[in-house]
Coordinates of C-alpha atoms in Angstrom, one line a residue:
Chain A
X1 CA -51.7 57.0 -24.1
X2 CA -50.2 53.5 -24.6
X3 CA -47.5 52.0 -22.3
X4 CA -46.0 48.6 -22.0
X5 CA -44.3 48.0 -18.6
X6 CA -43.7 51.7 -18.3
X7 CA -42.3 52.1 -21.9
X8 CA -44.2 54.8 -23.8
X9 CA -45.5 53.8 -27.2
X10 CA -45.9 56.8 -29.5
X11 CA -49.1 57.3 -31.4
X12 CA -47.3 57.3 -34.7
X13 CA -46.7 55.1 -37.7
X14 CA -44.0 53.6 -39.8
X15 CA -44.2 54.4 -43.5
X16 CA -43.3 51.7 -46.0
X17 CA -42.9 51.3 -49.8
X18 CA -43.7 48.8 -52.5
X19 CA -40.8 46.6 -53.5
X20 CA -40.1 43.5 -55.5
X21 CA -38.8 40.5 -53.5
X22 CA -37.5 37.0 -54.0
X23 CA -36.4 34.1 -52.0
X24 CA -33.5 31.8 -52.7
X25 CA -32.6 28.6 -50.9
X26 CA -28.9 28.0 -50.5
X27 CA -27.6 24.6 -49.5
X28 CA -24.1 23.3 -48.9
X29 CA -22.1 20.4 -47.5
X30 CA -23.0 21.7 -44.0
X31 CA -24.5 24.7 -42.3
X32 CA -21.1 26.4 -42.0
X33 CA -20.7 26.6 -45.7
X34 CA -24.3 27.4 -46.4
X35 CA -23.8 30.4 -44.1
X36 CA -20.5 31.4 -45.8
X37 CA -22.4 31.5 -49.1
X38 CA -25.5 33.2 -47.7
X39 CA -23.5 35.8 -45.8
X40 CA -21.5 36.7 -48.9
X41 CA -24.7 36.8 -51.0
X42 CA -26.5 39.1 -48.5
X43 CA -23.4 41.2 -47.7
X44 CA -23.4 44.9 -48.6
X45 CA -27.2 44.8 -48.9
X46 CA -28.4 47.0 -46.1
X47 CA -30.2 49.7 -48.1
X48 CA -31.4 50.2 -51.7
X49 CA -30.0 53.7 -51.5
X50 CA -26.4 52.5 -52.0
X51 CA -26.5 48.7 -52.4
X52 CA -29.2 48.2 -55.0
X53 CA -30.9 45.6 -52.9
X54 CA -31.8 44.9 -49.3
X55 CA -31.1 41.3 -48.4
X56 CA -30.8 39.1 -45.4
X57 CA -31.0 35.5 -44.1
X58 CA -34.5 34.6 -43.3
X59 CA -33.9 31.4 -41.4
X60 CA -32.0 28.1 -41.3
X61 CA -33.4 25.1 -43.1
X62 CA -33.2 21.5 -41.9
X63 CA -32.1 18.9 -44.5
X64 CA -35.7 17.7 -44.7
X65 CA -36.8 21.2 -45.9
X66 CA -34.3 21.7 -48.7
X67 CA -34.7 20.3 -52.3
X68 CA -31.4 18.4 -52.2
X69 CA -31.6 17.1 -48.6
X70 CA -28.6 19.1 -47.4
X71 CA -28.5 21.7 -44.7
X72 CA -29.3 25.2 -45.9
X73 CA -30.6 28.7 -45.3
X74 CA -33.2 30.8 -47.0
X75 CA -32.4 34.3 -48.2
X76 CA -34.8 37.1 -48.9
X77 CA -33.8 39.9 -51.3
X78 CA -35.7 43.1 -52.0
X79 CA -35.3 45.9 -54.6
X80 CA -37.3 49.0 -55.7
X81 CA -37.9 47.5 -59.1
X82 CA -37.8 44.2 -61.0
X83 CA -34.8 45.2 -63.2
X84 CA -32.5 46.0 -60.3
X85 CA -33.6 42.8 -58.5
X86 CA -32.8 40.7 -61.5
X87 CA -29.5 42.3 -62.1
X88 CA -28.4 42.2 -58.4
X89 CA -29.5 38.6 -58.0
X90 CA -27.5 37.5 -61.0
X91 CA -24.4 39.4 -60.0
X92 CA -24.6 38.0 -56.4
X93 CA -25.3 34.5 -57.6
X94 CA -22.2 34.6 -59.8
X95 CA -19.8 36.1 -57.3
X96 CA -21.1 34.6 -54.1
X97 CA -22.8 31.2 -54.7
X98 CA -21.0 30.0 -57.8
X99 CA -17.8 30.7 -56.1
X100 CA -18.6 29.1 -52.7
X101 CA -17.4 25.5 -52.2
X102 CA -20.2 22.9 -52.3
X103 CA -23.0 25.5 -52.4
X104 CA -26.1 25.0 -54.5
X105 CA -29.1 27.4 -55.1
X106 CA -32.8 26.7 -55.5
X107 CA -36.0 28.7 -56.0
X108 CA -37.5 29.6 -52.7
X109 CA -40.8 31.1 -53.8
X110 CA -43.4 30.2 -56.4
X111 CA -44.7 33.0 -58.8
X112 CA -45.7 33.4 -62.4
X113 CA -42.9 36.1 -62.5
X114 CA -39.7 34.2 -63.0
X115 CA -36.3 35.7 -62.6
X116 CA -33.0 34.1 -63.5
X117 CA -31.1 32.1 -60.9
X118 CA -28.8 29.9 -63.0
X119 CA -30.3 30.7 -66.5
X120 CA -27.4 33.0 -67.5
X121 CA -24.9 31.7 -65.0
X122 CA -24.8 28.5 -66.9
X123 CA -22.6 30.0 -69.6
X124 CA -19.8 29.9 -67.1
X125 CA -19.8 26.2 -68.0
X126 CA -18.3 27.1 -71.4
X127 CA -20.5 24.5 -73.2
X128 CA -19.9 21.7 -70.7
X129 CA -23.0 22.8 -68.6
X130 CA -25.8 20.2 -68.5
X131 CA -29.5 20.9 -68.2
X132 CA -31.7 18.5 -66.4
X133 CA -35.5 18.7 -66.1
X134 CA -36.5 17.0 -62.8
X135 CA -40.2 17.0 -61.8
X136 CA -41.0 19.8 -64.3
X137 CA -38.3 22.1 -63.0
X138 CA -35.1 22.9 -64.9
X139 CA -31.8 22.7 -63.2
X140 CA -28.3 23.5 -64.5
X141 CA -25.2 21.4 -63.7
X142 CA -22.1 23.5 -64.1
X143 CA -18.7 21.8 -63.9
X144 CA -16.5 23.6 -61.4
X145 CA -13.2 22.7 -59.8
X146 CA -14.8 21.2 -56.6
X147 CA -17.2 19.0 -58.6
X148 CA -20.5 20.2 -60.0
X149 CA -22.4 23.4 -59.2
X150 CA -26.1 22.7 -59.1
X151 CA -28.5 25.6 -59.6
X152 CA -32.2 25.9 -60.5
X153 CA -32.9 27.9 -63.7
X154 CA -35.2 30.5 -62.1
X155 CA -36.9 31.6 -58.9
X156 CA -40.1 33.5 -58.4
X157 CA -40.4 37.3 -58.0
X158 CA -43.2 38.7 -55.9
X159 CA -44.6 42.1 -54.8
X160 CA -43.3 42.9 -51.4
X161 CA -43.0 45.8 -48.9
X162 CA -39.9 47.5 -47.5
X163 CA -39.3 50.0 -44.8
X164 CA -41.3 48.9 -41.9
X165 CA -39.6 50.2 -38.8
X166 CA -39.6 51.3 -35.2
X167 CA -37.3 53.4 -33.1
X168 CA -36.0 52.5 -29.6
X169 CA -35.4 55.5 -27.4
X170 CA -33.3 54.9 -24.3
X171 CA -31.4 56.6 -21.5
X172 CA -28.0 55.3 -22.8
X173 CA -26.4 53.9 -25.9
X174 CA -25.7 50.4 -24.3
X175 CA -29.3 50.3 -23.1
X176 CA -30.7 51.1 -26.6
X177 CA -28.5 48.6 -28.3
X178 CA -29.2 45.8 -25.7
X179 CA -32.9 46.3 -26.2
X180 CA -32.5 46.3 -30.0
X181 CA -30.6 43.0 -29.8
X182 CA -33.4 41.4 -27.8
X183 CA -36.0 42.6 -30.3
X184 CA -33.9 41.2 -33.3
X185 CA -33.6 37.8 -31.6
X186 CA -37.4 37.6 -31.3
X187 CA -38.0 39.0 -34.8
X188 CA -35.7 36.5 -36.4
X189 CA -38.3 33.8 -35.6
X190 CA -40.9 35.5 -37.7
X191 CA -41.0 34.1 -41.3
X192 CA -41.1 36.1 -44.5
X193 CA -39.2 39.1 -43.1
X194 CA -35.6 40.3 -42.9
X195 CA -33.9 43.1 -41.0
X196 CA -31.3 44.2 -43.5
X197 CA -29.0 46.4 -41.5
X198 CA -25.9 45.3 -39.6
X199 CA -27.1 42.9 -36.9
X200 CA -30.6 44.0 -37.9
X201 CA -30.1 47.5 -36.3
X202 CA -29.5 50.9 -37.9
X203 CA -28.2 54.0 -36.0
X204 CA -28.3 56.5 -38.8
X205 CA -32.0 57.1 -39.4
X206 CA -32.5 59.7 -42.1
X207 CA -34.8 62.5 -43.1
X208 CA -35.6 63.5 -46.6
X209 CA -33.5 66.3 -48.0
X210 CA -30.4 68.1 -46.8
X211 CA -28.9 71.6 -46.7
X212 CA -26.5 70.3 -49.4
X213 CA -28.4 70.4 -52.7
X214 CA -26.9 67.1 -54.0
X215 CA -27.9 65.1 -50.9
X216 CA -31.4 63.4 -51.1
X217 CA -31.3 62.3 -47.5
X218 CA -29.4 63.4 -44.4
X219 CA -29.3 62.7 -40.7
X220 CA -32.6 62.7 -38.8
X221 CA -31.6 65.6 -36.6
X222 CA -34.8 65.6 -34.6
X223 CA -33.8 62.2 -33.2
X224 CA -30.1 62.9 -32.7
X225 CA -29.4 63.1 -29.0
X226 CA -26.4 65.4 -29.2
X227 CA -28.4 68.0 -31.0
X228 CA -31.2 68.2 -28.4
X229 CA -30.5 71.8 -27.6
X230 CA -29.7 73.0 -31.1
X231 CA -32.6 71.8 -33.2
X232 CA -36.4 71.2 -32.9
X233 CA -35.9 67.9 -31.2
X234 CA -38.2 64.9 -30.8
X235 CA -36.3 63.7 -27.7
X236 CA -36.9 64.4 -24.0
X237 CA -34.1 65.3 -21.6
X238 CA -33.6 61.7 -20.4
X239 CA -33.0 60.2 -24.0
X240 CA -29.4 59.7 -24.8
X241 CA -29.5 57.2 -27.7
X242 CA -31.9 56.0 -30.4
X243 CA -31.7 52.8 -32.4
X244 CA -33.9 51.9 -35.4
X245 CA -34.9 48.5 -36.7
X246 CA -36.0 48.4 -40.3
X247 CA -38.0 45.4 -41.7
X248 CA -38.6 44.3 -45.3
X249 CA -41.2 41.6 -45.8
X250 CA -43.3 39.7 -48.3
X251 CA -46.6 41.2 -47.0
X252 CA -48.1 43.9 -44.8
X253 CA -49.1 41.3 -42.2
X254 CA -45.7 39.7 -42.1
X255 CA -44.1 43.1 -41.3
X256 CA -46.8 44.1 -38.8
X257 CA -46.3 40.8 -37.0
X258 CA -42.6 41.2 -36.9
X259 CA -42.9 44.8 -35.5
X260 CA -45.3 43.6 -32.9
X261 CA -43.0 40.7 -31.8
X262 CA -40.0 43.1 -31.6
X263 CA -41.8 45.8 -29.7
X264 CA -43.3 43.3 -27.3
X265 CA -39.9 41.7 -26.7
X266 CA -38.6 45.1 -25.6
X267 CA -41.8 45.6 -23.6
X268 CA -40.9 42.5 -21.6
X269 CA -37.6 44.2 -20.5
X270 CA -39.6 47.1 -19.0
X271 CA -38.7 50.7 -18.2
X272 CA -35.8 49.6 -15.9
X273 CA -33.9 48.5 -19.0
X274 CA -33.4 52.1 -19.8
X275 CA -35.8 52.1 -22.8
X276 CA -38.3 55.0 -22.3
X277 CA -40.1 55.3 -25.6
X278 CA -40.9 53.4 -28.8
X279 CA -41.5 55.5 -31.9
X280 CA -41.5 55.0 -35.7
X281 CA -40.0 56.7 -38.7
X282 CA -42.2 58.3 -41.4
X283 CA -42.4 61.1 -43.9
X284 CA -45.7 62.4 -42.9
X285 CA -47.6 59.6 -44.6
X286 CA -47.4 61.1 -48.0
X287 CA -44.5 59.1 -49.6
X288 CA -45.2 55.5 -48.8
X289 CA -48.5 53.7 -49.5
X290 CA -48.2 51.4 -46.4
X291 CA -48.6 52.9 -42.9
X292 CA -47.9 50.7 -39.9
X293 CA -49.6 52.4 -37.0
X294 CA -47.9 51.3 -33.8
X295 CA -51.0 51.3 -31.6
X296 CA -53.1 49.3 -34.1
X297 CA -50.3 46.7 -34.6
X298 CA -49.9 46.2 -30.9
X299 CA -53.6 46.0 -30.3
X300 CA -53.9 43.0 -32.7
Chain B
X1 CA -60.3 9.0 -64.1
X2 CA -58.8 5.6 -64.3
X3 CA -55.5 4.7 -66.1
X4 CA -56.0 3.7 -69.7
X5 CA -55.0 0.1 -69.7
X6 CA -54.1 -2.0 -72.7
X7 CA -54.1 -5.6 -71.6
X8 CA -52.6 -8.0 -74.2
X9 CA -55.1 -10.9 -74.8
X10 CA -52.8 -13.3 -76.6
X11 CA -49.1 -13.4 -77.5
X12 CA -48.9 -12.0 -81.0
X13 CA -47.0 -14.2 -83.5
X14 CA -45.8 -11.1 -85.4
X15 CA -44.3 -7.8 -84.1
X16 CA -46.9 -5.1 -83.3
X17 CA -46.2 -1.4 -83.8
X18 CA -47.6 0.4 -80.7
X19 CA -46.5 3.9 -81.7
X20 CA -50.0 5.3 -81.7
X21 CA -50.7 4.2 -78.2
X22 CA -49.5 7.4 -76.4
X23 CA -51.3 10.3 -74.7
X24 CA -50.8 12.5 -77.8
X25 CA -51.5 9.7 -80.2
X26 CA -54.8 8.9 -78.6
X27 CA -55.9 12.4 -77.8
X28 CA -59.5 13.0 -78.6
X29 CA -60.3 9.4 -79.6
X30 CA -63.3 7.6 -78.3
X31 CA -63.1 4.0 -77.0
X32 CA -64.5 2.7 -80.3
X33 CA -62.0 4.7 -82.3
X34 CA -59.2 3.4 -80.1
X35 CA -60.3 -0.2 -80.6
X36 CA -60.5 0.3 -84.4
X37 CA -57.1 2.0 -84.6
X38 CA -54.9 0.0 -86.9
X39 CA -51.6 -1.3 -85.5
X40 CA -49.4 0.4 -88.1
X41 CA -48.3 -1.3 -91.2
X42 CA -50.8 -4.2 -90.8
X43 CA -54.5 -4.9 -91.2
X44 CA -54.7 -5.7 -87.5
X45 CA -56.6 -3.5 -85.1
X46 CA -55.9 -2.6 -81.5
X47 CA -59.0 -4.5 -80.4
X48 CA -57.7 -7.7 -82.0
X49 CA -54.9 -7.9 -79.4
X50 CA -55.8 -5.7 -76.5
X51 CA -58.5 -5.5 -73.9
X52 CA -59.0 -1.8 -73.2
X53 CA -60.2 -0.3 -69.9
X54 CA -59.9 3.0 -68.1
X55 CA -60.0 6.5 -69.7
X56 CA -57.0 8.6 -68.7
X57 CA -54.7 8.6 -71.6
X58 CA -52.1 10.7 -69.6
X59 CA -51.6 7.5 -67.6
X60 CA -51.3 4.4 -69.9
X61 CA -50.6 0.9 -68.7
X62 CA -49.6 -2.1 -70.8
X63 CA -50.3 -5.4 -69.0
X64 CA -49.2 -8.9 -70.1
X65 CA -46.8 -7.0 -72.4
X66 CA -44.2 -9.0 -74.4
X67 CA -41.2 -8.2 -76.5
X68 CA -43.4 -8.3 -79.6
X69 CA -44.7 -4.8 -78.7
X70 CA -42.5 -2.4 -80.4
X71 CA -42.3 1.4 -80.5
X72 CA -44.1 1.9 -77.2
X73 CA -44.0 5.6 -76.3
X74 CA -42.8 6.6 -79.8
X75 CA -42.8 10.4 -80.1
X76 CA -44.8 10.7 -76.9
X77 CA -45.0 14.3 -75.6
X78 CA -46.2 13.8 -72.1
X79 CA -47.9 11.6 -69.5
X80 CA -46.7 8.3 -68.1
X81 CA -46.6 4.8 -69.7
X82 CA -46.2 1.8 -67.4
X83 CA -45.3 -1.5 -68.9
X84 CA -46.1 -4.6 -66.8
X85 CA -44.0 -7.1 -68.7
X86 CA -41.4 -6.8 -71.5
X87 CA -41.2 -4.3 -74.2
X88 CA -39.9 -4.7 -77.8
X89 CA -37.6 -2.5 -79.8
X90 CA -37.5 1.3 -80.0
X91 CA -39.1 1.8 -76.5
X92 CA -39.5 5.6 -76.2
X93 CA -37.9 6.3 -79.5
X94 CA -38.0 10.0 -80.5
X95 CA -39.7 10.6 -77.2
X96 CA -40.4 14.4 -76.7
X97 CA -41.3 14.3 -73.0
X98 CA -43.1 12.2 -70.3
X99 CA -42.2 9.1 -68.4
X100 CA -41.9 5.4 -69.4
X101 CA -41.6 2.7 -66.7
X102 CA -40.8 -0.8 -67.9
X103 CA -41.0 -3.4 -65.2
X104 CA -39.6 -6.2 -67.5
X105 CA -36.9 -6.2 -70.1
X106 CA -36.8 -4.1 -73.3
X107 CA -35.4 -4.7 -76.7
X108 CA -32.9 -2.9 -78.9
X109 CA -32.7 0.9 -79.5
X110 CA -34.4 2.0 -76.2
X111 CA -34.6 5.8 -76.3
X112 CA -33.3 6.1 -79.9
X113 CA -33.3 9.8 -80.8
X114 CA -35.1 10.6 -77.6
X115 CA -35.2 14.4 -76.9
X116 CA -36.6 14.8 -73.4
X117 CA -38.2 12.8 -70.6
X118 CA -37.5 9.7 -68.6
X119 CA -37.3 6.0 -69.3
X120 CA -36.7 3.5 -66.5
X121 CA -36.3 -0.2 -67.2
X122 CA -36.2 -2.5 -64.3
X123 CA -34.9 -5.4 -66.3
X124 CA -32.3 -5.7 -69.1
X125 CA -32.2 -3.9 -72.5
X126 CA -30.8 -4.9 -75.9
X127 CA -28.3 -3.4 -78.1
X128 CA -27.9 0.3 -79.1
X129 CA -29.6 1.6 -76.0
X130 CA -29.8 5.4 -76.2
X131 CA -28.5 5.4 -79.7
X132 CA -28.6 8.9 -81.3
X133 CA -30.0 10.2 -78.0
X134 CA -30.5 14.0 -78.0
X135 CA -31.3 14.6 -74.3
X136 CA -33.3 13.2 -71.4
X137 CA -32.7 10.4 -68.9
X138 CA -32.6 6.6 -69.4
X139 CA -32.2 4.2 -66.4
X140 CA -31.5 0.5 -66.8
X141 CA -31.4 -1.6 -63.6
X142 CA -30.3 -4.8 -65.3
X143 CA -27.8 -5.4 -68.1
X144 CA -27.3 -3.5 -71.3
X145 CA -26.4 -4.9 -74.7
X146 CA -23.6 -3.7 -77.1
X147 CA -23.1 -0.2 -78.4
X148 CA -24.7 1.6 -75.5
X149 CA -25.0 5.3 -76.2
X150 CA -23.9 5.0 -79.8
X151 CA -23.9 8.5 -81.4
X152 CA -25.6 10.0 -78.4
X153 CA -25.4 13.8 -78.3
X154 CA -26.5 14.7 -74.8
X155 CA -28.6 13.0 -72.1
X156 CA -28.0 10.8 -69.1
X157 CA -27.9 7.0 -68.9
X158 CA -28.1 5.5 -65.4
X159 CA -26.8 2.0 -64.9
X160 CA -26.1 -0.3 -61.9
X161 CA -23.2 -2.2 -63.5
X162 CA -20.4 -1.2 -65.8
X163 CA -21.2 -2.3 -69.4
X164 CA -18.8 -3.0 -72.2
X165 CA -18.4 0.4 -73.9
X166 CA -17.1 1.3 -77.3
X167 CA -14.0 3.5 -77.7
X168 CA -15.7 6.8 -78.0
X169 CA -17.2 6.6 -74.5
X170 CA -14.5 7.4 -71.9
X171 CA -14.4 7.4 -68.1
X172 CA -14.3 10.7 -66.2
X173 CA -13.7 8.9 -62.9
X174 CA -15.8 8.5 -59.8
X175 CA -17.8 11.4 -58.4
X176 CA -20.6 12.4 -56.0
X177 CA -23.0 14.4 -58.1
X178 CA -25.4 16.7 -56.3
X179 CA -28.2 16.6 -58.9
X180 CA -28.7 12.9 -58.3
X181 CA -30.3 13.8 -54.9
X182 CA -33.0 15.6 -56.8
X183 CA -33.3 13.0 -59.5
X184 CA -33.6 10.1 -57.0
X185 CA -36.1 12.0 -54.9
X186 CA -38.3 12.4 -58.0
X187 CA -38.0 8.6 -58.5
X188 CA -39.5 7.9 -55.1
X189 CA -43.0 8.5 -56.3
X190 CA -42.6 6.0 -59.1
X191 CA -42.9 2.3 -58.5
X192 CA -39.6 1.0 -59.9
X193 CA -36.4 -0.6 -58.6
X194 CA -34.8 2.9 -59.0
X195 CA -37.0 4.3 -56.2
X196 CA -34.8 2.9 -53.5
X197 CA -31.5 4.3 -54.7
X198 CA -29.9 6.8 -52.3
X199 CA -26.2 7.0 -53.1
X200 CA -25.0 9.9 -55.2
X201 CA -21.7 8.2 -55.9
X202 CA -21.2 7.3 -59.6
X203 CA -18.6 6.6 -62.1
X204 CA -19.1 9.1 -64.9
X205 CA -18.4 8.2 -68.6
X206 CA -18.6 11.0 -71.2
X207 CA -19.8 10.2 -74.7
X208 CA -20.3 9.7 -77.5
X209 CA -17.1 11.6 -78.0
X210 CA -17.6 11.2 -81.8
X211 CA -20.7 13.4 -81.4
X212 CA -19.6 16.1 -79.1
X213 CA -19.2 14.1 -75.9
X214 CA -21.9 15.9 -73.9
X215 CA -23.8 12.8 -73.1
X216 CA -23.0 10.8 -70.0
X217 CA -23.3 7.3 -68.6
X218 CA -23.5 7.2 -64.8
X219 CA -22.7 3.8 -63.2
X220 CA -24.1 3.8 -59.7
X221 CA -22.4 2.2 -56.8
X222 CA -25.3 1.7 -54.4
X223 CA -23.0 0.6 -51.5
X224 CA -20.8 3.6 -51.6
X225 CA -21.8 6.8 -49.7

């Protein structure tokens, strides 16, 4: 049995899937406008189920880290297949970055698989767009009303993993959420991962299937505290709220590290925080090819 | 690998056609073959005028160069050519890709019909610079002669002072262009007067309006932020 400061760690695992991922660097006149662009671009991108992609801001970039020497942020975006990723990236570039004052976009990852960043967006320039090859990379300059929109032609697409997760089981809703917030703050410092849900936290964990034939997924009743007496529950009497943190990342190691950092941050709070147990969501290990075993991750 | 260096032995009394002396023009040639290469349209050979050293044709250097050396970088498809001294006419004409750095002055028709690549001249250039240019980038730190950008289709010309322009090249006003940050950053690795430019503030001229007007002349204002 594993415990951290009195918090029980279940001997279970998170089950994750193969995805396609990309990184885009967004810069602007200042961080405020880089965030406006990035927040729009990663908005409504919590789950592939309804949004097509899962996206989030990976981290802030100092002017020395960006191609054009301005402040910026890096964005990670994941989808179940390359086609959806390409289509979503183009749509979001067009509606969120092209439109955002002073914003520019650059490739954030190298790969032989290239997907369009500004390749098709350039036609917005109606013939006035200008291509420039600089240091063997092609950029497009598109005249817009605030000046010129600068965008790199392509970015790289890589194999990635989505669906790493863990569950926080606590004695009250405020306690579960406070612990989740602490975990998210720590996990934001880990590179190559994003937590795509609102504030990084999801409260509606799901199970496969439903009593309604048209629904592929439905509420994870075994972890719903208000159903403790009505269903075959996973919760003990003292658990009143459960929060989940879902992680998408570029590699197994990145997600494993992020899970470890998050769980350990909650561990620091100890049992007195109201958190009693840490668990993980899976489908019996038969659906996803990647299994993140909590005990193994924490032992590393 | 050392840069392939063509060192001019004596000032030629007649113009020399150097169009063969590019990475693609010299590909696969031995040193002996290079030396025996005829300087086009004459009976003269490369060895009559140049001392050759080094072996890396992707990186060619002309030393003691004068304005009698014409067609340097003609139709080049890659690599870098550095000219320590002056260059003659048609520097980088019909260039397909690559980089030419000229530390002295260059003659007429710099970058004539150039398609892609970069030419940076630290000194002055003659008339018809960037004539019939298709695309690419030409920078001139010194002065330019008449008919700059005559019949240019696309491409960028970077200047440090406003030249006399013909009627089909028109000002689009002063602007701060974001792509210049990337362009100037790429110049940092090159040893040229352009390496120190920081300001993205330029006056933009569009032209040649008689040929679509998609080319541009950017006159930098190094003091403005």
